[in-house]
mmCIF file of C-alpha atoms and ligand atoms in Angstrom:
data_model
loop_
_atom_site.group_PDB
_atom_site.id
_atom_site.type_symbol
_atom_site.label_atom_id
_atom_site.label_comp_id
_atom_site.label_asym_id
_atom_site.label_seq_id
_atom_site.Cartn_x
_atom_site.Cartn_y
_atom_site.Cartn_z
ATOM 1 C CA MET J 1 32.208 -12.867 14.058
ATOM 2 C CA PRO J 2 30.695 -16.215 13.644
ATOM 3 C CA ASN J 3 27.458 -17.330 12.432
ATOM 4 C CA THR J 4 25.914 -19.363 15.416
ATOM 5 C CA ASP J 5 22.825 -19.550 13.249
ATOM 6 C CA THR J 6 21.772 -23.004 13.026
ATOM 7 C CA ALA J 7 19.667 -22.763 10.051
ATOM 8 C CA GLY J 8 21.958 -20.381 7.366
ATOM 9 C CA PRO J 9 24.135 -21.126 5.771
ATOM 10 C CA GLY J 10 27.573 -23.304 6.438
ATOM 11 C CA PRO J 11 30.069 -21.760 8.550
ATOM 12 C CA GLY J 12 32.980 -19.829 6.402
ATOM 13 C CA ASP J 13 29.862 -17.824 5.049
ATOM 14 C CA ARG J 14 29.563 -14.253 5.459
ATOM 15 C CA ALA J 15 25.487 -14.502 5.780
ATOM 16 C CA PRO J 16 23.863 -12.443 8.755
ATOM 17 C CA VAL J 17 22.266 -13.763 11.456
ATOM 18 C CA ARG J 18 18.591 -13.151 11.023
ATOM 19 C CA THR J 19 15.867 -12.274 14.182
ATOM 20 C CA ALA J 20 11.890 -13.002 13.529
ATOM 21 C CA THR J 21 9.665 -9.805 15.562
ATOM 22 C CA PRO J 22 6.736 -11.518 16.000
ATOM 23 C CA ARG J 23 2.862 -10.102 13.446
ATOM 24 C CA ARG J 24 -0.502 -9.897 14.113
ATOM 25 C CA LEU J 25 -2.295 -10.907 10.746
ATOM 26 C CA LEU J 26 -5.135 -11.061 9.489
ATOM 27 C CA MET J 27 -6.301 -13.687 6.942
ATOM 28 C CA CYS J 28 -10.191 -15.149 6.165
ATOM 29 C CA ARG J 29 -10.563 -18.586 5.748
ATOM 30 C CA PRO J 30 -12.233 -19.355 2.287
ATOM 31 C CA SER J 31 -15.341 -21.113 2.761
ATOM 32 C CA HIS J 32 -17.296 -19.654 -0.567
ATOM 33 C CA PHE J 33 -13.160 -19.824 -2.767
ATOM 34 C CA ASP J 34 -14.605 -20.307 -6.230
ATOM 35 C CA VAL J 35 -13.391 -19.376 -9.608
ATOM 36 C CA HIS J 36 -16.348 -18.396 -11.296
ATOM 37 C CA TYR J 37 -15.274 -14.685 -12.922
ATOM 38 C CA SER J 38 -12.117 -14.302 -14.722
ATOM 39 C CA ILE J 39 -10.347 -10.900 -13.150
ATOM 40 C CA ASN J 40 -7.018 -11.426 -13.777
ATOM 41 C CA PRO J 41 -5.350 -14.376 -16.217
ATOM 42 C CA TRP J 42 -3.855 -17.042 -13.894
ATOM 43 C CA MET J 43 -8.568 -17.588 -13.366
ATOM 44 C CA HIS J 44 -10.301 -20.457 -15.808
ATOM 45 C CA PRO J 45 -13.750 -20.465 -14.876
ATOM 46 C CA GLU J 46 -14.052 -23.271 -16.325
ATOM 47 C CA LYS J 47 -11.278 -25.303 -14.993
ATOM 48 C CA PRO J 48 -12.507 -27.050 -12.148
ATOM 49 C CA VAL J 49 -11.088 -25.785 -8.707
ATOM 50 C CA ASP J 50 -10.995 -27.982 -4.651
ATOM 51 C CA ALA J 51 -12.816 -25.904 -2.339
ATOM 52 C CA GLY J 52 -11.484 -28.469 0.256
ATOM 53 C CA LEU J 53 -7.914 -29.034 -1.191
ATOM 54 C CA ALA J 54 -8.533 -25.469 -1.768
ATOM 55 C CA LEU J 55 -9.162 -24.814 3.052
ATOM 56 C CA ALA J 56 -6.441 -27.520 3.603
ATOM 57 C CA GLN J 57 -3.797 -25.672 2.124
ATOM 58 C CA TRP J 58 -5.073 -22.244 3.118
ATOM 59 C CA THR J 59 -4.781 -24.004 7.221
ATOM 60 C CA ARG J 60 -1.773 -25.613 7.095
ATOM 61 C CA LEU J 61 -0.303 -21.160 5.810
ATOM 62 C CA ARG J 62 -3.791 -20.366 9.050
ATOM 63 C CA ASP J 63 -1.629 -22.733 11.188
ATOM 64 C CA LEU J 64 2.620 -22.338 10.436
ATOM 65 C CA TYR J 65 1.918 -18.465 11.392
ATOM 66 C CA ARG J 66 0.918 -19.011 14.704
ATOM 67 C CA GLU J 67 2.964 -21.899 15.369
ATOM 68 C CA LEU J 68 6.340 -19.486 13.883
ATOM 69 C CA GLY J 69 4.544 -17.058 16.349
ATOM 70 C CA HIS J 70 2.117 -14.448 14.604
ATOM 71 C CA THR J 71 -0.921 -14.009 15.853
ATOM 72 C CA VAL J 72 -3.439 -14.541 13.118
ATOM 73 C CA GLU J 73 -7.157 -13.083 13.665
ATOM 74 C CA GLU J 74 -9.678 -14.134 11.391
ATOM 75 C CA ILE J 75 -12.059 -12.403 9.093
ATOM 76 C CA ASP J 76 -15.443 -13.843 8.516
ATOM 77 C CA PRO J 77 -15.953 -14.870 5.050
ATOM 78 C CA LEU J 78 -19.122 -13.799 3.439
ATOM 79 C CA PRO J 79 -21.143 -15.867 0.744
ATOM 80 C CA GLY J 80 -20.555 -13.797 -2.994
ATOM 81 C CA LEU J 81 -17.838 -12.611 -2.227
ATOM 82 C CA PRO J 82 -14.698 -15.021 -3.703
ATOM 83 C CA ASP J 83 -11.969 -13.273 -3.207
ATOM 84 C CA MET J 84 -12.451 -12.996 0.277
ATOM 85 C CA VAL J 85 -10.002 -14.982 1.467
ATOM 86 C CA PHE J 86 -6.811 -12.709 -0.263
ATOM 87 C CA ALA J 87 -7.331 -10.393 2.866
ATOM 88 C CA ALA J 88 -4.202 -8.661 2.088
ATOM 89 C CA ASN J 89 -6.169 -6.514 -1.332
ATOM 90 C CA GLY J 90 -9.019 -5.672 2.738
ATOM 91 C CA ALA J 91 -6.853 -2.764 4.031
ATOM 92 C CA THR J 92 -3.400 -1.625 4.264
ATOM 93 C CA VAL J 93 -2.476 -0.894 8.331
ATOM 94 C CA ILE J 94 0.979 1.070 9.486
ATOM 95 C CA ASP J 95 1.012 2.484 13.131
ATOM 96 C CA GLY J 96 -2.735 1.743 13.522
ATOM 97 C CA LYS J 97 -4.164 3.977 11.336
ATOM 98 C CA VAL J 98 -6.283 2.011 8.474
ATOM 99 C CA LEU J 99 -6.089 3.095 5.427
ATOM 100 C CA GLY J 100 -9.426 0.625 4.101
ATOM 101 C CA ALA J 101 -9.702 -0.824 0.742
ATOM 102 C CA ARG J 102 -10.847 0.581 -2.644
ATOM 103 C CA PHE J 103 -11.386 -2.348 -5.242
ATOM 104 C CA ARG J 104 -11.605 -1.723 -9.127
ATOM 105 C CA HIS J 105 -13.108 -4.705 -9.546
ATOM 106 C CA ALA J 106 -17.555 -5.107 -9.367
ATOM 107 C CA GLU J 107 -17.347 -8.283 -8.136
ATOM 108 C CA ARG J 108 -14.820 -7.318 -5.544
ATOM 109 C CA THR J 109 -16.352 -3.693 -4.429
ATOM 110 C CA ALA J 110 -18.265 -4.970 -1.140
ATOM 111 C CA GLU J 111 -14.463 -6.200 0.833
ATOM 112 C CA GLY J 112 -13.780 -2.762 1.555
ATOM 113 C CA PRO J 113 -16.575 -1.754 3.222
ATOM 114 C CA ALA J 114 -16.382 -5.273 5.015
ATOM 115 C CA TYR J 115 -12.717 -5.394 5.320
ATOM 116 C CA LEU J 116 -13.317 -1.741 6.940
ATOM 117 C CA SER J 117 -16.562 -2.841 9.334
ATOM 118 C CA TRP J 118 -14.175 -5.910 10.768
ATOM 119 C CA PHE J 119 -10.992 -2.482 11.778
ATOM 120 C CA ARG J 120 -13.760 -0.481 12.996
ATOM 121 C CA ALA J 121 -15.024 -3.397 15.777
ATOM 122 C CA GLN J 122 -11.920 -4.697 16.691
ATOM 123 C CA GLY J 123 -11.812 -0.671 17.513
ATOM 124 C CA PHE J 124 -9.423 0.352 14.977
ATOM 125 C CA THR J 125 -10.379 4.408 15.601
ATOM 126 C CA GLU J 126 -8.362 5.167 13.148
ATOM 127 C CA LEU J 127 -9.902 4.754 9.048
ATOM 128 C CA LEU J 128 -9.951 6.454 6.175
ATOM 129 C CA TRP J 129 -12.289 5.125 3.475
ATOM 130 C CA PRO J 130 -10.971 6.318 0.321
ATOM 131 C CA GLU J 131 -11.684 8.805 -2.309
ATOM 132 C CA HIS J 132 -9.480 6.156 -5.475
ATOM 133 C CA ILE J 133 -9.106 2.671 -5.867
ATOM 134 C CA ASN J 134 -6.224 0.798 -3.526
ATOM 135 C CA GLU J 135 -6.201 -2.984 -3.062
ATOM 136 C CA GLY J 136 -5.059 -2.240 -0.056
ATOM 137 C CA GLU J 137 -1.536 -4.201 0.511
ATOM 138 C CA GLY J 138 -1.499 -6.749 -2.937
ATOM 139 C CA ASP J 139 0.139 -2.491 -4.249
ATOM 140 C CA TYR J 140 1.037 -1.090 -0.533
ATOM 141 C CA LEU J 141 4.258 -3.244 0.499
ATOM 142 C CA LEU J 142 5.584 -1.627 3.418
ATOM 143 C CA ALA J 143 9.432 -2.228 3.803
ATOM 144 C CA GLY J 144 11.388 0.311 7.249
ATOM 145 C CA ARG J 145 9.883 3.626 6.534
ATOM 146 C CA ARG J 146 8.702 3.540 3.426
ATOM 147 C CA LEU J 147 5.327 2.287 1.480
ATOM 148 C CA LEU J 148 6.954 0.526 -1.913
ATOM 149 C CA ALA J 149 3.315 1.158 -3.557
ATOM 150 C CA GLY J 150 2.662 -0.147 -6.702
ATOM 151 C CA THR J 151 0.015 0.701 -9.910
ATOM 152 C CA GLY J 152 -0.488 0.075 -13.121
ATOM 153 C CA PHE J 153 -3.730 -2.066 -13.133
ATOM 154 C CA ARG J 154 -4.568 -2.309 -10.150
ATOM 155 C CA THR J 155 -4.485 1.032 -7.307
ATOM 156 C CA ASP J 156 -4.957 4.565 -8.628
ATOM 157 C CA PRO J 157 -1.803 6.350 -9.064
ATOM 158 C CA ARG J 158 -3.886 8.800 -7.113
ATOM 159 C CA SER J 159 -4.260 7.393 -4.119
ATOM 160 C CA HIS J 160 -0.449 7.346 -3.793
ATOM 161 C CA ALA J 161 -0.408 10.266 -2.831
ATOM 162 C CA GLU J 162 -3.745 10.190 -0.676
ATOM 163 C CA ALA J 163 -2.019 7.424 1.276
ATOM 164 C CA GLN J 164 1.043 9.380 1.908
ATOM 165 C CA GLU J 165 -1.108 12.247 3.622
ATOM 166 C CA PHE J 166 -2.596 9.977 5.313
ATOM 167 C CA PHE J 167 -0.050 7.481 6.478
ATOM 168 C CA GLY J 168 2.822 10.465 6.657
ATOM 169 C CA VAL J 169 5.400 7.916 5.755
ATOM 170 C CA PRO J 170 7.131 8.356 2.068
ATOM 171 C CA VAL J 171 4.851 6.995 -1.345
ATOM 172 C CA THR J 172 6.992 5.731 -4.004
ATOM 173 C CA GLY J 173 5.527 5.002 -6.879
ATOM 174 C CA LEU J 174 6.555 1.333 -9.157
ATOM 175 C CA THR J 175 4.684 1.186 -12.242
ATOM 176 C CA LEU J 176 3.500 -2.081 -13.707
ATOM 177 C CA VAL J 177 3.512 -3.910 -16.601
ATOM 178 C CA ASP J 178 2.474 -7.740 -16.882
ATOM 179 C CA PRO J 179 -0.776 -8.490 -16.477
ATOM 180 C CA GLU J 180 0.014 -11.597 -14.995
ATOM 181 C CA PHE J 181 1.139 -9.614 -12.052
ATOM 182 C CA TYR J 182 -0.886 -7.393 -12.106
ATOM 183 C CA HIS J 183 -1.094 -6.614 -8.030
ATOM 184 C CA LEU J 184 2.488 -4.860 -6.339
ATOM 185 C CA ASP J 185 2.907 -8.375 -4.431
ATOM 186 C CA THR J 186 3.295 -10.764 -6.865
ATOM 187 C CA ALA J 187 5.866 -9.216 -7.743
ATOM 188 C CA LEU J 188 8.370 -8.025 -5.138
ATOM 189 C CA ALA J 189 7.957 -9.148 -1.952
ATOM 190 C CA VAL J 190 9.903 -7.277 1.696
ATOM 191 C CA LEU J 191 12.246 -9.362 3.501
ATOM 192 C CA SER J 192 13.376 -6.643 6.623
ATOM 193 C CA ASP J 193 13.147 -2.998 7.060
ATOM 194 C CA ASP J 194 16.360 -2.903 4.004
ATOM 195 C CA GLU J 195 16.553 -5.828 1.840
ATOM 196 C CA VAL J 196 12.957 -6.629 -1.267
ATOM 197 C CA MET J 197 12.541 -9.595 -3.798
ATOM 198 C CA TYR J 198 11.137 -9.210 -6.372
ATOM 199 C CA TYR J 199 11.461 -10.021 -11.032
ATOM 200 C CA PRO J 200 11.594 -6.670 -12.229
ATOM 201 C CA GLU J 201 10.481 -8.066 -16.142
ATOM 202 C CA ALA J 202 7.079 -7.053 -14.525
ATOM 203 C CA PHE J 203 8.163 -3.209 -14.928
ATOM 204 C CA THR J 204 8.317 -0.210 -16.396
ATOM 205 C CA PRO J 205 12.153 0.608 -16.549
ATOM 206 C CA GLY J 206 11.552 3.643 -15.630
ATOM 207 C CA SER J 207 10.377 1.722 -12.363
ATOM 208 C CA ARG J 208 12.996 -0.556 -12.137
ATOM 209 C CA ALA J 209 15.662 1.829 -12.724
ATOM 210 C CA VAL J 210 14.027 3.257 -9.064
ATOM 211 C CA LEU J 211 14.864 -0.337 -7.378
ATOM 212 C CA ARG J 212 17.909 -0.304 -9.024
ATOM 213 C CA GLU J 213 19.265 2.905 -7.600
ATOM 214 C CA LEU J 214 16.234 2.062 -3.626
ATOM 215 C CA PHE J 215 17.425 -1.606 -3.359
ATOM 216 C CA PRO J 216 20.966 -2.565 -4.958
ATOM 217 C CA ASP J 217 20.745 -5.516 -3.327
ATOM 218 C CA ALA J 218 17.366 -6.967 -4.017
ATOM 219 C CA VAL J 219 17.235 -11.039 -4.651
ATOM 220 C CA LEU J 220 15.927 -10.891 -7.845
ATOM 221 C CA ALA J 221 14.466 -13.784 -9.509
ATOM 222 C CA THR J 222 13.747 -15.261 -12.109
ATOM 223 C CA ALA J 223 10.807 -15.878 -15.125
ATOM 224 C CA GLU J 224 10.687 -18.956 -13.351
ATOM 225 C CA ASP J 225 10.078 -17.968 -9.593
ATOM 226 C CA ALA J 226 7.814 -15.258 -10.937
ATOM 227 C CA ALA J 227 5.716 -18.272 -13.073
ATOM 228 C CA VAL J 228 5.164 -19.520 -9.822
ATOM 229 C CA PHE J 229 3.696 -16.536 -7.485
ATOM 230 C CA GLY J 230 7.423 -17.284 -5.419
ATOM 231 C CA LEU J 231 7.115 -12.656 -4.442
ATOM 232 C CA ASN J 232 3.312 -14.106 -2.934
ATOM 233 C CA ALA J 233 5.585 -14.671 0.014
ATOM 234 C CA PHE J 234 5.852 -13.444 3.041
ATOM 235 C CA SER J 235 9.155 -12.380 5.507
ATOM 236 C CA ASP J 236 8.535 -11.118 9.535
ATOM 237 C CA GLY J 237 12.702 -11.435 8.882
ATOM 238 C CA ARG J 238 14.303 -14.667 9.430
ATOM 239 C CA HIS J 239 11.221 -16.776 7.523
ATOM 240 C CA VAL J 240 9.913 -16.751 4.854
ATOM 241 C CA LEU J 241 6.550 -18.491 3.836
ATOM 242 C CA LEU J 242 6.790 -18.896 -0.057
ATOM 243 C CA PRO J 243 5.058 -20.654 -2.002
ATOM 244 C CA GLU J 244 7.083 -24.219 -2.467
ATOM 245 C CA SER J 245 7.699 -24.583 -6.494
ATOM 246 C CA ALA J 246 10.081 -21.129 -6.460
ATOM 247 C CA THR J 247 13.514 -22.823 -6.036
ATOM 248 C CA HIS J 248 15.437 -20.716 -7.146
ATOM 249 C CA LEU J 249 14.079 -18.334 -4.601
ATOM 250 C CA THR J 250 14.105 -19.880 -1.851
ATOM 251 C CA GLY J 251 18.181 -20.566 -2.635
ATOM 252 C CA GLU J 252 18.542 -16.976 -2.901
ATOM 253 C CA LEU J 253 16.900 -16.430 0.787
ATOM 254 C CA ARG J 254 19.069 -19.787 2.518
ATOM 255 C CA ARG J 255 22.191 -17.632 1.182
ATOM 256 C CA ARG J 256 21.818 -15.297 3.020
ATOM 257 C CA GLY J 257 20.618 -15.857 6.371
ATOM 258 C CA PHE J 258 16.437 -15.915 5.798
ATOM 259 C CA GLU J 259 14.696 -20.165 6.808
ATOM 260 C CA PRO J 260 12.383 -20.465 3.891
ATOM 261 C CA ILE J 261 9.940 -22.514 4.448
ATOM 262 C CA GLY J 262 7.627 -23.430 0.755
ATOM 263 C CA VAL J 263 4.403 -23.537 0.970
ATOM 264 C CA ASP J 264 1.069 -25.681 -1.380
ATOM 265 C CA LEU J 265 -1.223 -23.124 -2.660
ATOM 266 C CA THR J 266 -1.921 -24.019 -5.917
ATOM 267 C CA GLU J 267 -6.006 -24.199 -5.447
ATOM 268 C CA LEU J 268 -5.134 -20.641 -4.384
ATOM 269 C CA LEU J 269 -2.964 -19.872 -7.353
ATOM 270 C CA LYS J 270 -6.506 -20.906 -9.903
ATOM 271 C CA ALA J 271 -7.582 -17.561 -8.811
ATOM 272 C CA GLY J 272 -4.493 -15.088 -9.089
ATOM 273 C CA GLY J 273 -3.340 -14.990 -4.394
ATOM 274 C CA SER J 274 -0.885 -17.239 -3.045
ATOM 275 C CA VAL J 275 0.215 -16.256 0.785
ATOM 276 C CA LYS J 276 1.024 -12.743 0.739
ATOM 277 C CA CYS J 277 -2.599 -12.699 -0.405
ATOM 278 C CA CYS J 278 -3.842 -14.402 1.507
ATOM 279 C CA THR J 279 -2.293 -12.595 4.628
ATOM 280 C CA LEU J 280 -3.225 -9.196 6.132
ATOM 281 C CA GLU J 281 -0.446 -7.372 8.241
ATOM 282 C CA LEU J 282 -1.525 -5.325 11.260
ATOM 283 C CA ARG J 283 0.391 -2.866 12.357
ATOM 284 C CA GLY J 284 0.003 -0.783 15.184
ATOM 285 C CA ARG J 285 1.827 1.630 16.823
HETATM 286 N N1 LIG G 301 -8.612 -13.267 -7.775
HETATM 287 C C1 LIG G 301 -8.278 -11.877 -6.787
HETATM 288 C C2 LIG G 301 -8.061 -10.255 -7.789
HETATM 289 O O1 LIG G 301 -7.922 -10.566 -9.138
HETATM 290 C C3 LIG G 301 -7.368 -12.583 -6.801
HETATM 291 C C4 LIG G 301 -6.259 -11.736 -5.485
HETATM 292 C C5 LIG G 301 -5.024 -11.858 -4.611
HETATM 293 N N2 LIG G 301 -4.784 -11.027 -4.117
HETATM 294 C C6 LIG G 301 -3.603 -9.806 -3.721
HETATM 295 N N3 LIG G 301 -2.705 -9.285 -2.921
HETATM 296 N N4 LIG G 301 -2.460 -10.487 -5.018
HETATM 297 O O2 LIG G 301 -8.328 -9.757 -7.516
#
């Protein structure tokens, strides 16, 4: 079958035609964004943050989602919670069920209940306040009907069983080893129901073997890709929004028929976050 996708690779190349599906997303405007504590190696409170630039970069990402046909809802940012912009950490939502987030660090604990009350106010009825620490979609990434679950730095491995019981989908635990890649979404991104890209060095040997077994054709990131947070990406099945400096990944994605869109979120990277961290997917039934 000829490849009629104009954004795809040239003639003769057999990359699949990619189809985007519209998503419902939750974001939190970085009105109170700052770096005045350090809970990951990217955060240097002595380095100044340009609040105006952070807001402009974030706004561009939000508008881009809307231009691509996605629905973006916003939760009101709360003063005193500078990391609340990282909406991915606020919960995990599958089939309309909401697993609340329970943060590892005291600096962020108030975000969990804040996000959960947003869901309650929006009419979500199946909500679980978790027993174990989990940082939402920072460590929980859905690939098809399998929930990939990070641990090692933030999410407690006991949360994986709690998530499996609550959502009723198989949960696959993956252990992170490099403090620079402290959440699963800094080391792995889901591209489609059965495709991912990841940085092997961020995982234990056992978890790497699991990833190889589940995703033998995965896009593997280089150290350079990972260092610019290239894996902190969002895919709608066709468009992949990722940090613009992840040039090797961008080429790889294009070769496979995806349409990579580079985004500049360097101001938010000062807190250790980028595209995916700013984005929580609200999956209905
Ligand atoms: N400063 C935040 C923290 O360390 C950044 C969170 C980034 N979010 C993410 N989904 N990786 O918790």
